[in-house]
mmCIF file of C-alpha atoms and ligand atoms in Angstrom:
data_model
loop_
_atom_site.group_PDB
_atom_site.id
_atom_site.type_symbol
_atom_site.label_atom_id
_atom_site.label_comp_id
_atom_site.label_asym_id
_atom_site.label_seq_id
_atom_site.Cartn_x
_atom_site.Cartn_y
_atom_site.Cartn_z
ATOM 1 C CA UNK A 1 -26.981 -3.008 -40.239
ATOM 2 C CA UNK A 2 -28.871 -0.211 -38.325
ATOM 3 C CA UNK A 3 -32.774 1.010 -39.956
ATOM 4 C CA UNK A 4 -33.873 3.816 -39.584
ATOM 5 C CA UNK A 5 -37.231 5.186 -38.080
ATOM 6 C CA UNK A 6 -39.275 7.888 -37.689
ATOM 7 C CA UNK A 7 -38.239 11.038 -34.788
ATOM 8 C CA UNK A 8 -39.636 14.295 -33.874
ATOM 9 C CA UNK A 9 -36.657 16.605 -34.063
ATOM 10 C CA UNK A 10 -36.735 20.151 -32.880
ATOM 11 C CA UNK A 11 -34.962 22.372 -36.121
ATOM 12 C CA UNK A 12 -35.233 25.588 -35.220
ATOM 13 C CA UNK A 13 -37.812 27.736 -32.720
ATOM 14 C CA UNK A 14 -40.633 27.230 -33.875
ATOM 15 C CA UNK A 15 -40.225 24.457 -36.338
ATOM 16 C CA UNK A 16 -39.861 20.536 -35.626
ATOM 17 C CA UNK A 17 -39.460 18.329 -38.000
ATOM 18 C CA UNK A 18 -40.153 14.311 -38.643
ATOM 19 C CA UNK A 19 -36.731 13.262 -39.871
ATOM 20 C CA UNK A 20 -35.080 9.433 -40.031
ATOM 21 C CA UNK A 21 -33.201 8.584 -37.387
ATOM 22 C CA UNK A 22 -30.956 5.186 -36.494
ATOM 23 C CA UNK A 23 -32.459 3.202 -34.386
ATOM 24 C CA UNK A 24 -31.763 2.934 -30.789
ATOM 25 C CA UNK A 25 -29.040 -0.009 -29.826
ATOM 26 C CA UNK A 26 -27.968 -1.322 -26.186
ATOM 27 C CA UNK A 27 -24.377 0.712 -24.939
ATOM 28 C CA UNK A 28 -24.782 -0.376 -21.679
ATOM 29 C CA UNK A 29 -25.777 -3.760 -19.763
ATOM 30 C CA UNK A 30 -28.589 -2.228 -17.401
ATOM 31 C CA UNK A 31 -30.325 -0.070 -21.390
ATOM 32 C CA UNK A 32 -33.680 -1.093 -22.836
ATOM 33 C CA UNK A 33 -35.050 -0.239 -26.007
ATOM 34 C CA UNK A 34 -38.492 0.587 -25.832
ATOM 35 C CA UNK A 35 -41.081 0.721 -29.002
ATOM 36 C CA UNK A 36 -42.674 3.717 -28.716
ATOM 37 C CA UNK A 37 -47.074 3.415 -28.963
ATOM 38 C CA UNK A 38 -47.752 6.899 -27.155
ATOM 39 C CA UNK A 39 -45.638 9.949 -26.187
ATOM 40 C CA UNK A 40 -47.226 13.078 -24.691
ATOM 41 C CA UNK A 41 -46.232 16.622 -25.514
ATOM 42 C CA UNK A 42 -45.305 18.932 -22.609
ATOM 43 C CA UNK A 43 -45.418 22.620 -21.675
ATOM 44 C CA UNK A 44 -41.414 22.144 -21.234
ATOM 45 C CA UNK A 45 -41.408 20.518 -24.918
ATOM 46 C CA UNK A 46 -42.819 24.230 -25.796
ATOM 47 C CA UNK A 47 -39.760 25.832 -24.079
ATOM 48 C CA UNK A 48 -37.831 24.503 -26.765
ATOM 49 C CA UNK A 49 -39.804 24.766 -29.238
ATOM 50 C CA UNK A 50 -39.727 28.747 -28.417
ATOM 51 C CA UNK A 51 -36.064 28.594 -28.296
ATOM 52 C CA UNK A 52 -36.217 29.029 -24.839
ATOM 53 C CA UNK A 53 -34.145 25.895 -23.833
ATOM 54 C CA UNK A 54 -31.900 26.036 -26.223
ATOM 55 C CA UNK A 55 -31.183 22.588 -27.994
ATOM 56 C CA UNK A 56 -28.947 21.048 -30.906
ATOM 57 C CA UNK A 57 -30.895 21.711 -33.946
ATOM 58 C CA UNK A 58 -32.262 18.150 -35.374
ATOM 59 C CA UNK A 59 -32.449 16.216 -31.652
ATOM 60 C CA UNK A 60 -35.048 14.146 -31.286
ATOM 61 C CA UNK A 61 -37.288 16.053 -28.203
ATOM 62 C CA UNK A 62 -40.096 14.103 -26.260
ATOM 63 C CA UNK A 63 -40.328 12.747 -22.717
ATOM 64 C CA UNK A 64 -43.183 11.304 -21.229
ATOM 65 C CA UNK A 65 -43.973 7.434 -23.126
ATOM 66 C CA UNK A 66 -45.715 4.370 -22.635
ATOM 67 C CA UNK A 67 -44.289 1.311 -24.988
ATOM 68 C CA UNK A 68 -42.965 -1.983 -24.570
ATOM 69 C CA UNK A 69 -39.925 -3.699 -24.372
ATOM 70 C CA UNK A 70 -37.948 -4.689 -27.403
ATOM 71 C CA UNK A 71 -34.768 -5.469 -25.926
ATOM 72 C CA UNK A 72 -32.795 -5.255 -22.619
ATOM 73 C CA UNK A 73 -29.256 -5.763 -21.698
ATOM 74 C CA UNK A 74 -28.519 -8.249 -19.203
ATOM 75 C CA UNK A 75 -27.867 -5.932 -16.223
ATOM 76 C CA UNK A 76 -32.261 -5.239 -16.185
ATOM 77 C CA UNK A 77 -34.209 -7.052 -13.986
ATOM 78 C CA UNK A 78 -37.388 -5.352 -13.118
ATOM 79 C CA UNK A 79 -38.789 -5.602 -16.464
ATOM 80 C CA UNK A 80 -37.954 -7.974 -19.497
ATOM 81 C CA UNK A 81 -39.105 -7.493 -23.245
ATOM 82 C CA UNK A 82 -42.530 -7.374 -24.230
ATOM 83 C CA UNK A 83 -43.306 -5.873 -21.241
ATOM 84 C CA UNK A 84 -45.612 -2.938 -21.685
ATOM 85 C CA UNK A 85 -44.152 0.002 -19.435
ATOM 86 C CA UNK A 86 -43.965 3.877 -19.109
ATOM 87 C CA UNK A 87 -41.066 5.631 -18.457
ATOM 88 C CA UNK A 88 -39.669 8.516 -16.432
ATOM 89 C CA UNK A 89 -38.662 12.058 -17.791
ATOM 90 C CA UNK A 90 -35.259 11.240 -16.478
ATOM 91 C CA UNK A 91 -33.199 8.575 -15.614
ATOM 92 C CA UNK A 92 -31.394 8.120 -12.309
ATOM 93 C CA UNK A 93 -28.100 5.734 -11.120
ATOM 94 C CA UNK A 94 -29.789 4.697 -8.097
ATOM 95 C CA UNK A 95 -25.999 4.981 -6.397
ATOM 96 C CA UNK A 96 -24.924 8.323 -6.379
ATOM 97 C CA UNK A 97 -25.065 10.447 -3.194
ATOM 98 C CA UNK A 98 -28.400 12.156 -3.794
ATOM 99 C CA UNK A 99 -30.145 8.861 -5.025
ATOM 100 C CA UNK A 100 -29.031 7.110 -1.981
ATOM 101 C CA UNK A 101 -31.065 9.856 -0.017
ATOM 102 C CA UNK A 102 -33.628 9.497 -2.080
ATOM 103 C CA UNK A 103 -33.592 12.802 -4.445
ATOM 104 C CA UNK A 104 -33.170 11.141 -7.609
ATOM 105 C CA UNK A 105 -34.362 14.097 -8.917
ATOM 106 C CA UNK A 106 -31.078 15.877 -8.303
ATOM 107 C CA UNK A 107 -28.906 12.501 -9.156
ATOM 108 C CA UNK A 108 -25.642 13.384 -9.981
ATOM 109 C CA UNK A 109 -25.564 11.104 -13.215
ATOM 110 C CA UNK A 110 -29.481 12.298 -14.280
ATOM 111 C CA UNK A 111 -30.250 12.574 -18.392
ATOM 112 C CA UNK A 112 -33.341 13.968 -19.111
ATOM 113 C CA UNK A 113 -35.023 12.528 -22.179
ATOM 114 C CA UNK A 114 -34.777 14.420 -25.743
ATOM 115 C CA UNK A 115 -33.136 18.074 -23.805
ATOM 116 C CA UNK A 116 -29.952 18.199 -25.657
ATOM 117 C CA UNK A 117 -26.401 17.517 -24.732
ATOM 118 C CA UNK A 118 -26.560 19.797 -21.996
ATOM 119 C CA UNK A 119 -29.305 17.445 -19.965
ATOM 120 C CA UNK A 120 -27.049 14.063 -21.017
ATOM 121 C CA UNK A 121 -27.400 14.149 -24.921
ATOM 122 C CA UNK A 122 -29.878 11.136 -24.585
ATOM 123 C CA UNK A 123 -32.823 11.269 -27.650
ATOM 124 C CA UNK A 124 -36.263 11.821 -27.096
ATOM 125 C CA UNK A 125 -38.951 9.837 -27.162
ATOM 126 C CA UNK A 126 -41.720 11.193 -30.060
ATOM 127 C CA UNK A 127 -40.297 8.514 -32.109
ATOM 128 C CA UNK A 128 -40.972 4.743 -33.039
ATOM 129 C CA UNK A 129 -38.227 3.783 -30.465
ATOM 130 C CA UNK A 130 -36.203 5.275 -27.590
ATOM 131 C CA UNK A 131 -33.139 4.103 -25.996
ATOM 132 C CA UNK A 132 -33.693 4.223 -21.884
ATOM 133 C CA UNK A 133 -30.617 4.016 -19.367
ATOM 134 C CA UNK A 134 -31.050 2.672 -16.326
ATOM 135 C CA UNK A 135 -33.771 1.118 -17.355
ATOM 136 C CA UNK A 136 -34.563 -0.378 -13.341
ATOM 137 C CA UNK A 137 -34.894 2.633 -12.110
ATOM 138 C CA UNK A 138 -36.562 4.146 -15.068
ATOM 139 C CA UNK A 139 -39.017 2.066 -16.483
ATOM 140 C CA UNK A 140 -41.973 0.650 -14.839
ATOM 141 C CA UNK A 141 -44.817 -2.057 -16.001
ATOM 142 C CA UNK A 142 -47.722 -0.480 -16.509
ATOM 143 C CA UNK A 143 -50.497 -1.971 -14.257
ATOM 144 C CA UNK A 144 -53.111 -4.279 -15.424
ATOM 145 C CA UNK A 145 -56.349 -2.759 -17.533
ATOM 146 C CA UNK A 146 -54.299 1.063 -17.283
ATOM 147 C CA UNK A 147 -54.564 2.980 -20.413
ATOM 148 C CA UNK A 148 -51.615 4.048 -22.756
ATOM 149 C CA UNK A 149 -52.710 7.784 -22.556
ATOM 150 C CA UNK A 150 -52.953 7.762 -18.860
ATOM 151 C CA UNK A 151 -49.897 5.756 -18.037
ATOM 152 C CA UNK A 152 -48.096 8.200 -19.391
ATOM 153 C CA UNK A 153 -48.977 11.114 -16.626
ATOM 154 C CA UNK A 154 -47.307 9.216 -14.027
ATOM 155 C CA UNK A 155 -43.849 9.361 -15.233
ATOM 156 C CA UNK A 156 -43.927 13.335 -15.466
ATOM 157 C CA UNK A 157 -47.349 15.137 -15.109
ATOM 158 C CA UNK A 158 -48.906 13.811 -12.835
ATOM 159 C CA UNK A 159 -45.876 12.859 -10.583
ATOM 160 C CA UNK A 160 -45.346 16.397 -10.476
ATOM 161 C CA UNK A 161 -48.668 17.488 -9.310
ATOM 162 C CA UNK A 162 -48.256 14.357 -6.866
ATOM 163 C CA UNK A 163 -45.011 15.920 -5.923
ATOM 164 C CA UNK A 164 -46.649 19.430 -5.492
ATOM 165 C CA UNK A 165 -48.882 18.292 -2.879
ATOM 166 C CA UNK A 166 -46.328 16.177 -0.740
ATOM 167 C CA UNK A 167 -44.143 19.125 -0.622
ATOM 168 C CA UNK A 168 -47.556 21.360 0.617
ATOM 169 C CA UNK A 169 -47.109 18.628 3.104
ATOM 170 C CA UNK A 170 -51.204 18.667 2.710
ATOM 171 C CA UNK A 171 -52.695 16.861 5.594
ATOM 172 C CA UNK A 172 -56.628 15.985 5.481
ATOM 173 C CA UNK A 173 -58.880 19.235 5.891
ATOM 174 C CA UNK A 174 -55.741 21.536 4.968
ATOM 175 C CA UNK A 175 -56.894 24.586 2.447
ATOM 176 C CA UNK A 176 -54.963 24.320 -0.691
ATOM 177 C CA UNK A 177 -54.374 27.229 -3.552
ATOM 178 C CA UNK A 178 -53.304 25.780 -6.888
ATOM 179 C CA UNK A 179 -52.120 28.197 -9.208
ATOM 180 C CA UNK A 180 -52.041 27.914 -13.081
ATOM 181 C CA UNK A 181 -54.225 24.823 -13.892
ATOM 182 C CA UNK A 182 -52.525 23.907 -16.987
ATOM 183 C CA UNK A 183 -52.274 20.138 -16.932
ATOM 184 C CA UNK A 184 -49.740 19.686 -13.922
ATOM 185 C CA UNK A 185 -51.678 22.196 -12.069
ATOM 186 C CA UNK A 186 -55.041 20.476 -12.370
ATOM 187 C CA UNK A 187 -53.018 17.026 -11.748
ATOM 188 C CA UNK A 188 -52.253 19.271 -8.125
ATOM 189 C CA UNK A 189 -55.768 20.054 -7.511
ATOM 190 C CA UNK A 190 -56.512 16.047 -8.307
ATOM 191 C CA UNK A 191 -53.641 14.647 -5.761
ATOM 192 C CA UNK A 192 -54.503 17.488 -3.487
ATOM 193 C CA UNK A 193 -58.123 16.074 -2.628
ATOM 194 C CA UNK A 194 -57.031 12.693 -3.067
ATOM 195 C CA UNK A 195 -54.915 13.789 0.096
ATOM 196 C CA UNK A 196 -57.911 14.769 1.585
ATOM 197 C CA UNK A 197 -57.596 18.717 1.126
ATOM 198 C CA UNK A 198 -60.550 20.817 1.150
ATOM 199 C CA UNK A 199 -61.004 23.595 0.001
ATOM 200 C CA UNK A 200 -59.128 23.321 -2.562
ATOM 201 C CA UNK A 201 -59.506 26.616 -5.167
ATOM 202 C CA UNK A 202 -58.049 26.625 -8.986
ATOM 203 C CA UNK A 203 -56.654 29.945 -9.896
ATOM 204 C CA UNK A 204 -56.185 30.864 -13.708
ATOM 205 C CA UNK A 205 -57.861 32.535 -16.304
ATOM 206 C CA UNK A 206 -59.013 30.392 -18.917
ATOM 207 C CA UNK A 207 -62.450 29.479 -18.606
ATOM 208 C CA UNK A 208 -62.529 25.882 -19.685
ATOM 209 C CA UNK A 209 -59.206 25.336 -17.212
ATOM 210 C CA UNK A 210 -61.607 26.870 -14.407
ATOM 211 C CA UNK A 211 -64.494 24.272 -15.715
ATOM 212 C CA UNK A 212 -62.317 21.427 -15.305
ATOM 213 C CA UNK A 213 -61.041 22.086 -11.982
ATOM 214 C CA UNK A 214 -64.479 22.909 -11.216
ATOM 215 C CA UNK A 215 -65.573 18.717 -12.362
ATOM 216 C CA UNK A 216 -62.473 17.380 -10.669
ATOM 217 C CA UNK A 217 -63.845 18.816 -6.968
ATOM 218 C CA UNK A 218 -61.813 22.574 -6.889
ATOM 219 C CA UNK A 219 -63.572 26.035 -6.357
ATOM 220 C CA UNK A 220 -62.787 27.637 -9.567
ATOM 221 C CA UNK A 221 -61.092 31.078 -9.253
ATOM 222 C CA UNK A 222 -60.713 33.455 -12.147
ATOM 223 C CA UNK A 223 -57.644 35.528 -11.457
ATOM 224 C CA UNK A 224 -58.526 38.250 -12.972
ATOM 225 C CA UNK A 225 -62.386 38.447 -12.868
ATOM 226 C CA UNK A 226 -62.516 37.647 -8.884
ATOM 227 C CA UNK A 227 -60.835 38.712 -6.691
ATOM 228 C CA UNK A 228 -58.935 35.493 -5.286
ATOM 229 C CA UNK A 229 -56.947 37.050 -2.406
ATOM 230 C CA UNK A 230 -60.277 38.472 -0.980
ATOM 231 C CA UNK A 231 -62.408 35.296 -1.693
ATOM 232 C CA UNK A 232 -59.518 32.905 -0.095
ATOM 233 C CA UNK A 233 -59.207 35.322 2.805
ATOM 234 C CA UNK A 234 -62.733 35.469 3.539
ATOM 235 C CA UNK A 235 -63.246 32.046 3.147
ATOM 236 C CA UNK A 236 -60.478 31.141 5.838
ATOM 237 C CA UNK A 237 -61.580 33.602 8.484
ATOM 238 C CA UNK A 238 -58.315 36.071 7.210
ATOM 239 C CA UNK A 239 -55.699 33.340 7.448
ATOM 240 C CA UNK A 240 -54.799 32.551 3.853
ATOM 241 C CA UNK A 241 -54.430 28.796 2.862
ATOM 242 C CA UNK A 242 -52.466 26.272 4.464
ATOM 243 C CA UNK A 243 -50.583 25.810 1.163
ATOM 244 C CA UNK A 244 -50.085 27.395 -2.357
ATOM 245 C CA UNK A 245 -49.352 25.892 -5.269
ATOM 246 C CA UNK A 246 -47.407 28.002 -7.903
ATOM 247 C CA UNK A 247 -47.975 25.997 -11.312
ATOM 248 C CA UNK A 248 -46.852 28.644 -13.537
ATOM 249 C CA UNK A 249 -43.329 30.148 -12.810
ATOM 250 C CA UNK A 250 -43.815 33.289 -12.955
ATOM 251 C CA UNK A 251 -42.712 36.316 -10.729
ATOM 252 C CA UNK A 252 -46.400 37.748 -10.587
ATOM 253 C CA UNK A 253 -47.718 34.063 -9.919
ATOM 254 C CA UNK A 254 -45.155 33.450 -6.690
ATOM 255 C CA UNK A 255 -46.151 36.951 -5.038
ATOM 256 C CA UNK A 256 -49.888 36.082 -5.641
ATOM 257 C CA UNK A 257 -48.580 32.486 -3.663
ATOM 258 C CA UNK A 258 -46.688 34.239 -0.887
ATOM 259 C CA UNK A 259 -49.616 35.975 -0.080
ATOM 260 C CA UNK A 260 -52.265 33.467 -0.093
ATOM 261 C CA UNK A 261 -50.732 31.769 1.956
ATOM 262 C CA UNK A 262 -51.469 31.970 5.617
ATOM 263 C CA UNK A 263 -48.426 32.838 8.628
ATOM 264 C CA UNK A 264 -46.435 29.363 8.608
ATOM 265 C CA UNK A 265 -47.741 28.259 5.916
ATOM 266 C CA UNK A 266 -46.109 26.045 3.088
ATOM 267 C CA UNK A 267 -45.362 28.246 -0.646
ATOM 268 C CA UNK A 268 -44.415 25.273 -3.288
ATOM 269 C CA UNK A 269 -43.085 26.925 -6.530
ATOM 270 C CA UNK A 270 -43.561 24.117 -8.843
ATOM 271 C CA UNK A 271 -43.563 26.175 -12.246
ATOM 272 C CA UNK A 272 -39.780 26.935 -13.895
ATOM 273 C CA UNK A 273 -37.837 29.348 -12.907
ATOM 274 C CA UNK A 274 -34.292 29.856 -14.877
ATOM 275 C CA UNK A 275 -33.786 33.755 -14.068
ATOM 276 C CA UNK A 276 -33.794 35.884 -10.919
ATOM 277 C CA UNK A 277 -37.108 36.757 -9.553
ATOM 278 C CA UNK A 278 -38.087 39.179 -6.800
ATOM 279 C CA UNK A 279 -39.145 37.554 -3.648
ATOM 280 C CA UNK A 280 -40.865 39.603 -0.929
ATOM 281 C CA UNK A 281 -39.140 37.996 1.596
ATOM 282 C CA UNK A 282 -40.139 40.430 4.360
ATOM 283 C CA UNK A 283 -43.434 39.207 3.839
ATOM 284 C CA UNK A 284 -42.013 35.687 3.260
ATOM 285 C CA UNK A 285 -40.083 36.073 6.692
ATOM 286 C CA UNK A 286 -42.741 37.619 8.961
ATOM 287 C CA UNK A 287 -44.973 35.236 7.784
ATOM 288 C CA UNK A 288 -42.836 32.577 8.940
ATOM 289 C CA UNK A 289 -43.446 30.495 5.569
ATOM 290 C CA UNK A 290 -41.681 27.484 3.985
ATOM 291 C CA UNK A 291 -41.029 27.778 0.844
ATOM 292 C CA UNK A 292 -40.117 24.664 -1.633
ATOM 293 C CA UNK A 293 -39.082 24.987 -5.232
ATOM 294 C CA UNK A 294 -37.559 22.352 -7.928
ATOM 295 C CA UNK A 295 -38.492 20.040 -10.779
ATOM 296 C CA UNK A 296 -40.180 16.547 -9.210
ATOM 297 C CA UNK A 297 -38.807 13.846 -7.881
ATOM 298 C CA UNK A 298 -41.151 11.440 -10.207
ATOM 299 C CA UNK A 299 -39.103 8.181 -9.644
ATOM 300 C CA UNK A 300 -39.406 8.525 -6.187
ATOM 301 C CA UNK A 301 -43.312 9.037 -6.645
ATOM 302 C CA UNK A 302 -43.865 6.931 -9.856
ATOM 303 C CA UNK A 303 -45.182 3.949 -7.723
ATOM 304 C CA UNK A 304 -47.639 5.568 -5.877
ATOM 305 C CA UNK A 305 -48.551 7.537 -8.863
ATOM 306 C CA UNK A 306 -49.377 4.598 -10.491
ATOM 307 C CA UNK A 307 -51.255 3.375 -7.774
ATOM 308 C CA UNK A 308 -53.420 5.701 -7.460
ATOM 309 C CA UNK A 309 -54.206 5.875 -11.404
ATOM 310 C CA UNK A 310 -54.872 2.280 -11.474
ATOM 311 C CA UNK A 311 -57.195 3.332 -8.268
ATOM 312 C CA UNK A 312 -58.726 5.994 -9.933
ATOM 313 C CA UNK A 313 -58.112 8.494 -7.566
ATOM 314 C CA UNK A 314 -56.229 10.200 -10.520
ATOM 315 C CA UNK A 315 -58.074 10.601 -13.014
ATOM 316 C CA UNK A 316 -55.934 12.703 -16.154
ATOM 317 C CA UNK A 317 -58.163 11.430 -19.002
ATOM 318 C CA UNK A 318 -60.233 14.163 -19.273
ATOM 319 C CA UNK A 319 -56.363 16.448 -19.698
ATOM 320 C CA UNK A 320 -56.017 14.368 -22.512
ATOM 321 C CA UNK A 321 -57.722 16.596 -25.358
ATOM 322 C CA UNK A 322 -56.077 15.959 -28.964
ATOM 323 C CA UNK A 323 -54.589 12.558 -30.428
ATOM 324 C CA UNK A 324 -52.724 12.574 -33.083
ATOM 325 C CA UNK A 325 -50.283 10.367 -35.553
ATOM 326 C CA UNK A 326 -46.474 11.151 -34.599
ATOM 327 C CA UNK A 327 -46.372 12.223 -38.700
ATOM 328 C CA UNK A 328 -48.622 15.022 -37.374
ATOM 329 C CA UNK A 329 -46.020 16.581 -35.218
ATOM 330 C CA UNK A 330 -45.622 19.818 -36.940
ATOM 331 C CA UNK A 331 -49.617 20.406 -36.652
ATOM 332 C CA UNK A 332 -49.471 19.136 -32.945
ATOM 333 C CA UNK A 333 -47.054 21.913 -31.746
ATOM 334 C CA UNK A 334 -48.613 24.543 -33.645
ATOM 335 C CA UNK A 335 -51.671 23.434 -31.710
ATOM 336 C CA UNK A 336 -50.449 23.317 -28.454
ATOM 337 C CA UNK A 337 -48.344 26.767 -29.456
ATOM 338 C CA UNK A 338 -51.927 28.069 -29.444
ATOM 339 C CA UNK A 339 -52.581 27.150 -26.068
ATOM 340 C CA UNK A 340 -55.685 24.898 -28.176
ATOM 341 C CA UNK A 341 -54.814 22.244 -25.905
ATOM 342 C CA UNK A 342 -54.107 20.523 -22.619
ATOM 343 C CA UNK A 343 -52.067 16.744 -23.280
ATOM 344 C CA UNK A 344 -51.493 15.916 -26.930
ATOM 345 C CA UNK A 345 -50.546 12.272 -27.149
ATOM 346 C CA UNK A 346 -48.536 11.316 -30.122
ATOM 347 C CA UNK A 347 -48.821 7.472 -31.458
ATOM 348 C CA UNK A 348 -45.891 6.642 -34.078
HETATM 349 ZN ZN1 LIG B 401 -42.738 17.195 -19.191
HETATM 350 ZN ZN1 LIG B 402 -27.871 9.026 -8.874
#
């Protein structure tokens, strides 16, 4: 007989709902089920809660989670039940042609947790329990003494501000420009100096944002009260920065990136883009500047994430600014609808 538990499901824009749902059960020989003790919410969770990503009204959404193990098929090996673990946004096959280069983040069999049928129809995980493919490839132990709530960057968040930096290809004493310091964007300007970047400036205009970036190590920039193009360019003797950091996917945001950054320089558009934008690329061109663009490759980081939160030399907890009960749901996303907060971690 199947029970029942407790899901987040997305009903209509703006309204989710707590609703029963089955439990999760094995399909496959390499699925785990995982109980579910923390599950973040995410700026893309607030795409479809705007209707933006359009989902199947009553799917469970969620995708960053730290639980542990209550069952595994027989094909999983790297972890075993009562493990404690976090998972990945996404699972990969580990044999397809782009996971055997390495992308896993474009694997040709990818399904991204609790994003509908059209992302692999595979339930979200602000629930009591989740069902997780590929569970080798998706699931990690979480290390030793590591909290719940910041566990759960490394699968998504943070990996992606991880990612952000790699692809800057930041090398020690590089000049970095992050722009848009919600919480992947400050998790940018925190991998960025753990890479050894200096200066590194936050761009946005929320004053507490600024504050923050200002505590982790970043020269605060408000875009609206400064002037950031004539501070960076002063500060860099004309040049513009060795990389820029779009963390907010929009047009406006990218120009302001193209043009921070200095001739051959590196332009990393981390924020989503779904629609044409305009590019200036005869600025983009005679600048001679690399541009790289695309959701993160967080399995193929999620190691080294974790290694440097067990480290310290991440350090999300401070992102982490409401808690609540995963009965609180409603109240959550009307929260973080009002931009009130930066991570809200849901416990079931
Ligand atoms: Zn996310
Ligand atoms: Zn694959």
């Amino acid at each position: 007989m199947i029970e029942a538990m407790r899901a987040v499901t997305f009903q209509a824009p703006g309204r989710v709902e707590v609703a029963e749902r089955p439990e999760p059960e094995l399909l496959e020989r390499d699925d785990a089920v995982v109980a579910i003790e923390a599950s973040g919410i995410c700026g893309s969770d607030l795409h479809i809660y705007h209707g933006r990503v359009k989902i199947e009204p009553g799917f469970t959404i969620g995708h960053e989670f730290v639980g542990r193990v209550l069952a595994a098929g027989e094909g999983v090996s790297r972890v075993a039940v009562g493990d404690r673990v976090l998972g990945c946004f996404h699972t990969a096959c580990g044999t397809c042609f782009f996971c055997l280069r390495g992308a896993y983040h474009r694997c040709a069999r990818a399904r991204t947790f609790g994003h509908g049928r059209a992302l692999g129809d595979l339930p979200g995980t602000q629930a009591e329990q989740a069902l997780v493919p590929m569970a080798n490839l998706t699931l990690r132990r979480v290390p030793e003494g590591l909290a719940d709530e910041l566990a759960l960057f490394a699968g998504d968040v943070a990996g992606t501000g991880y990612h952000s930096v790699l692809e800057a290809g930041v090398r020690p004493g590089d000049s970095i420009a992050v722009l848009g310091l919600g919480p992947v964007g400050l998790c940018a300007v925190q991998a960025a100096l753990a890479a050894g970047a200096g200066p590194v400036w936050g761009i946005d205009t929320v004053p507490e944002r600024l504050e923050m970036a200002r505590g982790f190590g970043a020269q605060p920039l408000h875009l609206t009260e400064e002037q950031p193009r004539e501070v960076i360019r002063r500060a860099t003797e004309g040049r513009g920065v060795d990389g820029a950091i779009d963390c907010v996917g929009h047009p406006d945001a990218l120009d302001l990136a193209i043009r921070l950054a200095r001739p051959a320089g590196t332009v990393v558009a981390t924020g989503v883009y779904a629609e044409p934008c305009r590019v200036h690329m005869g600025l983009v061109w005679i600048k001679a500047l690399r541009i790289s663009s695309g959701q993160a490759n967080v399995i193929g980081h999620v190691d080294r994430v974790l290694g440097m939160l067990a480290a310290g030399s991440l350090d999300p907890g401070p992102l982490v600014t409401h808690r609540l009960s995963l009965e609180e749901a409603p109240t959550a996303y009307q929260i973080y609808d009002r931009r009130e907060a930066l991570k809200i971690v849901l416990r079931p």
